[in-house]
Amino acid sequence: MRTPWERFEQETLANLQALIRLDTTNPPGNERRAADFIAQILIAAPIETMIIEPKPKRANLIARFPGSDRGKSPLMLSSHTDVVPVEPAHWTRSPFGGEIADGCIWGRGAIDMKAKCAMDLGVMLALKRAGITPERDLILAAVADEEAGSELGARFLVEQHPDLVRACFVLIETGGFTLFIGERRYYPIQVAEKGFVTVRMTVSGAPGHGSMPRTDTAIGWMAELITRIGRTPMRRRVTPLMRRVLDDLGIAPEKAPPLFRPIKRRRFFARCSVIRSRPRSCAPATRTT
Ligand SMILES: [Zn+2]
């Protein structure tokens, strides 16, 4: 059966608008709203669907479309239903309006990542309606809490319900994104994660009273240290994987476009503790966080 793509587009767009209109700002999350919306569409299809809540209103939705060979590891379509907070005063259109204007759909989550969520839903429906049985199971996961650590979403599912989400390939928000390098279009496949460095620093200095300001305080030294670290470029390291990507794209490592620069360097995070100044003669600095 042929898929009526015009209907697919209209339906997916309408589902995206509906998802944007459900405020799932995290915190507090309230992803149950989105999970219920997606679930009622999948169940009507009908496609096997379940909602799992590690905490009230923090819902994860898992749907499974059975393939012909159950021995093959599934393919997963993964999205998250929460969005980051908004400052409505800085928006030119309603962040939860899902309005279509100027050739765009407007709203929090339109890109990150209710669009993918609506597309995944559309794919499941299209397969079902076309009567297609894929070779392997197809799993749709629309999870909670991605924007605030994934504790109640992906991590919860992997740790508490691994059998529901075990898959050999996952299509996520950065895979499938159209990427333009020069005039050419690419669809990236993620095979690794960037690393980062955390620096924990403890600085001590002489104590003093506010009425007698001094220049050699622990806070002052720490500020200087952070500035120095921030201004020192991290060592560049082109891993074999990175080299292969650049080779395939025909880009010399030193000529890599801005998009690739952060991938070649580690990211730096300073975990700064507030240090209480102490007399020089005292034993270890007291750190309060
Ligand atoms: Zn995201």
Short mmCIF file of C-alpha atoms and ligand atoms in Angstrom, two decimals:
data_model
loop_
_atom_site.label_atom_id
_atom_site.label_comp_id
_atom_site.label_asym_id
_atom_site.label_seq_id
_atom_site.Cartn_x
_atom_site.Cartn_y
_atom_site.Cartn_z
CA MET A 1 0.00 0.00 0.00
CA ARG A 2 1.26 3.48 -0.85
CA THR A 3 1.63 6.00 1.96
CA PRO A 4 -0.36 9.20 1.37
CA TRP A 5 2.50 11.56 2.23
CA GLU A 6 0.36 14.67 2.18
CA ARG A 7 -1.81 13.23 4.92
CA PHE A 8 1.33 12.11 6.77
CA GLU A 9 2.67 15.67 6.67
CA GLN A 10 -0.58 17.30 7.81
CA GLU A 11 -1.15 14.79 10.58
CA THR A 12 2.46 15.01 11.83
CA LEU A 13 2.30 18.80 11.82
CA ALA A 14 -0.99 18.77 13.75
CA ASN A 15 0.49 16.33 16.28
CA LEU A 16 3.53 18.56 16.69
CA GLN A 17 1.31 21.58 17.31
CA ALA A 18 -0.68 19.63 19.89
CA LEU A 19 2.52 18.48 21.63
CA ILE A 20 3.90 22.05 21.78
CA ARG A 21 0.62 23.20 23.36
CA LEU A 22 1.11 20.74 26.21
CA ASP A 23 3.37 22.56 28.66
CA THR A 24 5.98 20.01 29.72
CA THR A 25 8.56 22.47 31.04
CA ASN A 26 11.15 20.65 33.11
CA PRO A 27 11.22 21.34 36.00
CA PRO A 28 8.64 20.25 36.99
CA GLY A 29 8.17 18.12 33.84
CA ASN A 30 4.54 16.96 33.68
CA GLU A 31 5.47 14.68 30.78
CA ARG A 32 2.37 12.60 31.51
CA ARG A 33 0.42 15.09 29.38
CA ALA A 34 2.50 14.29 26.29
CA ALA A 35 2.62 10.55 27.05
CA ASP A 36 -1.19 10.39 27.31
CA PHE A 37 -1.57 12.29 24.04
CA ILE A 38 0.78 9.97 22.13
CA ALA A 39 -0.63 6.86 23.81
CA GLN A 40 -4.22 7.50 22.77
CA ILE A 41 -3.16 7.83 19.11
CA LEU A 42 -0.99 4.67 19.20
CA ILE A 43 -3.59 2.61 21.05
CA ALA A 44 -6.26 3.63 18.50
CA ALA A 45 -3.96 2.45 15.65
CA PRO A 46 -3.72 -0.16 17.42
CA ILE A 47 -0.05 -0.42 18.45
CA GLU A 48 1.13 -1.99 21.71
CA THR A 49 1.85 0.91 24.07
CA MET A 50 2.67 1.34 27.74
CA ILE A 51 3.31 4.25 30.07
CA ILE A 52 5.74 3.87 32.95
CA GLU A 53 5.99 6.47 35.68
CA PRO A 54 8.91 6.49 38.10
CA LYS A 55 7.11 9.36 39.86
CA PRO A 56 3.59 10.79 39.46
CA LYS A 57 3.25 12.83 36.24
CA ARG A 58 6.81 11.95 35.10
CA ALA A 59 5.77 9.50 32.41
CA ASN A 60 7.80 7.49 29.90
CA LEU A 61 6.02 6.00 26.92
CA ILE A 62 7.19 2.84 25.19
CA ALA A 63 5.48 1.39 22.12
CA ARG A 64 6.53 -1.67 20.18
CA PHE A 65 5.82 -2.57 16.59
CA PRO A 66 6.57 -6.27 16.13
CA GLY A 67 8.98 -7.35 13.42
CA SER A 68 9.06 -10.67 11.56
CA ASP A 69 12.29 -11.90 13.19
CA ARG A 70 12.15 -11.66 16.95
CA GLY A 71 15.72 -12.92 17.13
CA LYS A 72 16.97 -9.66 15.65
CA SER A 73 17.73 -6.77 17.97
CA PRO A 74 15.20 -3.92 17.62
CA LEU A 75 15.58 -0.48 16.08
CA MET A 76 14.53 2.31 18.42
CA LEU A 77 13.04 5.70 17.60
CA SER A 78 13.82 7.82 20.62
CA SER A 79 12.67 11.27 21.72
CA HIS A 80 12.06 13.19 24.93
CA THR A 81 8.85 14.98 25.75
CA ASP A 82 10.11 17.55 28.28
CA VAL A 83 11.32 21.03 27.31
CA VAL A 84 13.55 23.62 28.97
CA PRO A 85 11.92 26.63 30.73
CA VAL A 86 10.93 29.76 28.81
CA GLU A 87 11.07 33.48 29.52
CA PRO A 88 7.85 34.48 27.70
CA ALA A 89 8.76 38.19 27.79
CA HIS A 90 11.57 37.48 25.34
CA TRP A 91 9.40 35.58 22.89
CA THR A 92 7.77 37.24 19.89
CA ARG A 93 5.13 34.48 19.76
CA SER A 94 3.51 32.31 22.39
CA PRO A 95 5.99 29.60 23.48
CA PHE A 96 3.16 27.12 23.93
CA GLY A 97 1.00 28.29 21.02
CA GLY A 98 2.25 25.94 18.31
CA GLU A 99 1.50 28.70 15.83
CA ILE A 100 2.41 28.36 12.15
CA ALA A 101 3.75 31.62 10.72
CA ASP A 102 6.43 32.74 8.25
CA GLY A 103 6.91 29.17 7.09
CA CYS A 104 7.85 27.99 10.60
CA ILE A 105 6.17 26.32 13.49
CA TRP A 106 6.74 28.36 16.65
CA GLY A 107 7.01 27.13 20.21
CA ARG A 108 9.21 25.59 22.88
CA GLY A 109 10.16 22.12 21.77
CA ALA A 110 9.49 22.76 18.07
CA ILE A 111 13.08 21.62 17.48
CA ASP A 112 14.24 20.14 20.79
CA MET A 113 12.55 17.81 20.42
CA LYS A 114 8.85 17.47 19.98
CA ALA A 115 9.34 17.58 16.20
CA LYS A 116 11.21 14.26 16.35
CA CYS A 117 8.58 12.94 18.72
CA ALA A 118 5.80 13.76 16.22
CA MET A 119 7.85 12.28 13.34
CA ASP A 120 8.48 9.03 15.26
CA LEU A 121 4.76 8.78 15.92
CA GLY A 122 4.07 9.39 12.23
CA VAL A 123 6.49 6.62 11.20
CA MET A 124 4.80 4.10 13.48
CA LEU A 125 1.36 5.04 12.11
CA ALA A 126 2.53 4.97 8.49
CA LEU A 127 4.00 1.48 8.89
CA LYS A 128 0.88 0.19 10.57
CA ARG A 129 -1.44 1.65 7.93
CA ALA A 130 0.72 0.38 5.06
CA GLY A 131 0.53 -3.13 6.54
CA ILE A 132 4.32 -3.42 6.63
CA THR A 133 6.04 -5.88 8.93
CA PRO A 134 9.63 -4.78 9.47
CA GLU A 135 12.38 -7.38 9.84
CA ARG A 136 13.08 -6.42 13.42
CA ASP A 137 10.93 -4.91 16.18
CA LEU A 138 10.57 -1.17 16.09
CA ILE A 139 10.46 0.53 19.49
CA LEU A 140 9.17 4.05 20.04
CA ALA A 141 10.43 5.62 23.25
CA ALA A 142 9.15 9.08 24.24
CA VAL A 143 10.89 9.67 27.53
CA ALA A 144 10.77 12.15 30.39
CA ASP A 145 13.42 14.26 32.09
CA GLU A 146 16.05 14.57 29.36
CA GLU A 147 16.58 18.27 29.98
CA ALA A 148 17.38 17.83 33.67
CA GLY A 149 19.63 14.77 33.82
CA SER A 150 17.48 11.86 32.55
CA GLU A 151 17.20 10.40 36.04
CA LEU A 152 13.46 9.76 35.60
CA GLY A 153 13.65 9.05 31.88
CA ALA A 154 16.33 7.22 29.89
CA ARG A 155 18.38 6.28 32.93
CA PHE A 156 15.35 4.94 34.78
CA LEU A 157 14.35 2.80 31.78
CA VAL A 158 17.84 1.44 31.18
CA GLU A 159 18.33 0.58 34.85
CA GLN A 160 14.83 -0.59 35.79
CA HIS A 161 13.34 -1.88 32.51
CA PRO A 162 16.25 -2.83 30.23
CA ASP A 163 14.22 -5.43 28.32
CA LEU A 164 11.78 -2.78 27.15
CA VAL A 165 14.43 -0.57 25.62
CA ARG A 166 17.18 -2.92 24.48
CA ALA A 167 17.95 -2.06 20.84
CA CYS A 168 20.94 -2.34 18.55
CA PHE A 169 20.31 0.98 16.78
CA VAL A 170 18.73 4.16 18.08
CA LEU A 171 17.61 7.14 16.04
CA ILE A 172 17.87 10.17 18.30
CA GLU A 173 17.56 13.91 17.92
CA THR A 174 20.98 14.57 16.40
CA GLY A 175 20.81 11.64 14.02
CA GLY A 176 18.56 12.46 11.12
CA PHE A 177 19.15 16.19 11.49
CA THR A 178 20.10 17.69 8.16
CA LEU A 179 23.61 19.04 8.41
CA PHE A 180 24.99 21.36 5.73
CA ILE A 181 28.74 21.47 5.21
CA GLY A 182 29.49 23.76 2.32
CA GLU A 183 26.88 23.05 -0.29
CA ARG A 184 26.41 19.43 0.66
CA ARG A 185 23.86 17.89 2.95
CA TYR A 186 24.68 15.19 5.51
CA TYR A 187 22.85 13.02 8.01
CA PRO A 188 25.16 12.31 10.94
CA ILE A 189 25.47 8.96 12.67
CA GLN A 190 26.55 9.27 16.28
CA VAL A 191 29.07 6.67 17.36
CA ALA A 192 30.71 8.38 20.34
CA GLU A 193 30.28 11.17 22.88
CA LYS A 194 32.46 14.17 23.54
CA GLY A 195 34.46 14.00 26.75
CA PHE A 196 34.88 16.69 29.37
CA VAL A 197 37.21 17.55 32.20
CA THR A 198 36.09 18.56 35.66
CA VAL A 199 38.56 20.52 37.72
CA ARG A 200 38.02 20.72 41.46
CA MET A 201 39.98 23.50 43.07
CA THR A 202 40.61 24.39 46.65
CA VAL A 203 42.19 27.74 47.33
CA SER A 204 43.11 29.18 50.69
CA GLY A 205 44.16 32.64 51.72
CA ALA A 206 44.53 34.84 54.74
CA PRO A 207 41.27 35.80 56.50
CA GLY A 208 40.23 39.37 56.97
CA HIS A 209 37.42 41.77 57.83
CA GLY A 210 35.35 43.67 55.27
CA SER A 211 36.38 46.95 56.87
CA MET A 212 39.99 46.23 55.89
CA PRO A 213 39.77 45.03 52.26
CA ARG A 214 42.77 43.09 51.00
CA THR A 215 43.81 41.93 47.57
CA ASP A 216 45.14 38.44 48.37
CA THR A 217 41.86 36.70 49.26
CA ALA A 218 41.10 33.08 48.40
CA ILE A 219 38.17 34.17 46.21
CA GLY A 220 40.43 36.58 44.31
CA TRP A 221 43.02 33.87 43.68
CA MET A 222 40.34 31.46 42.57
CA ALA A 223 38.85 33.98 40.15
CA GLU A 224 42.29 34.45 38.63
CA LEU A 225 42.81 30.71 38.33
CA ILE A 226 39.46 30.18 36.61
CA THR A 227 40.19 33.01 34.17
CA ARG A 228 43.59 31.52 33.38
CA ILE A 229 42.17 28.04 32.80
CA GLY A 230 39.36 29.49 30.68
CA ARG A 231 41.89 31.32 28.49
CA THR A 232 44.17 28.32 28.07
CA PRO A 233 43.05 26.32 25.03
CA MET A 234 42.68 22.63 25.76
CA ARG A 235 45.04 20.34 23.90
CA ARG A 236 43.68 19.23 20.55
CA ARG A 237 43.34 15.56 19.94
CA VAL A 238 42.03 14.11 16.72
CA THR A 239 40.93 10.58 17.55
CA PRO A 240 41.04 7.86 14.84
CA LEU A 241 37.25 8.08 14.63
CA MET A 242 37.34 11.85 14.21
CA ARG A 243 40.08 11.55 11.59
CA ARG A 244 37.95 9.10 9.64
CA VAL A 245 34.98 11.46 9.68
CA LEU A 246 37.13 14.36 8.48
CA ASP A 247 38.81 12.16 5.84
CA ASP A 248 35.44 11.00 4.55
CA LEU A 249 34.28 14.60 4.33
CA GLY A 250 37.54 15.60 2.64
CA ILE A 251 38.38 18.16 5.34
CA ALA A 252 41.91 18.66 6.71
CA PRO A 253 41.86 18.64 10.57
CA GLU A 254 43.35 22.16 10.77
CA LYS A 255 40.71 23.45 8.35
CA ALA A 256 37.74 21.89 10.14
CA PRO A 257 34.69 24.22 10.13
CA PRO A 258 33.46 25.69 13.47
CA LEU A 259 30.99 22.84 13.89
CA PHE A 260 33.86 20.39 14.36
CA ARG A 261 36.11 22.46 16.59
CA PRO A 262 34.46 21.59 19.92
CA ILE A 263 34.63 17.90 19.03
CA LYS A 264 38.40 18.01 18.81
CA ARG A 265 38.87 19.63 22.19
CA ARG A 266 37.75 18.52 25.60
CA ARG A 267 35.24 20.67 27.36
CA PHE A 268 36.21 22.19 30.64
CA PHE A 269 34.03 22.44 33.72
CA ALA A 270 35.24 24.00 36.94
CA ARG A 271 33.52 22.73 40.00
CA CYS A 272 34.21 25.69 42.21
CA SER A 273 33.79 25.50 45.90
CA VAL A 274 33.40 28.53 48.10
CA ILE A 275 36.42 28.61 50.27
CA ARG A 276 36.48 30.06 53.70
CA SER A 277 39.70 31.90 54.13
CA ARG A 278 41.88 30.59 56.90
CA PRO A 279 44.95 31.80 58.71
CA ARG A 280 48.07 30.51 56.95
CA SER A 281 49.16 28.56 60.01
CA CYS A 282 45.98 26.44 60.17
CA ALA A 283 45.62 22.87 58.95
CA PRO A 284 43.48 21.94 55.88
CA ALA A 285 41.18 24.53 54.35
CA THR A 286 37.54 24.24 55.21
CA ARG A 287 35.42 23.83 52.12
CA THR A 288 31.78 24.69 52.21
CA THR A 289 29.66 24.06 49.15
ZN ZN B 1 16.79 17.47 23.36
#
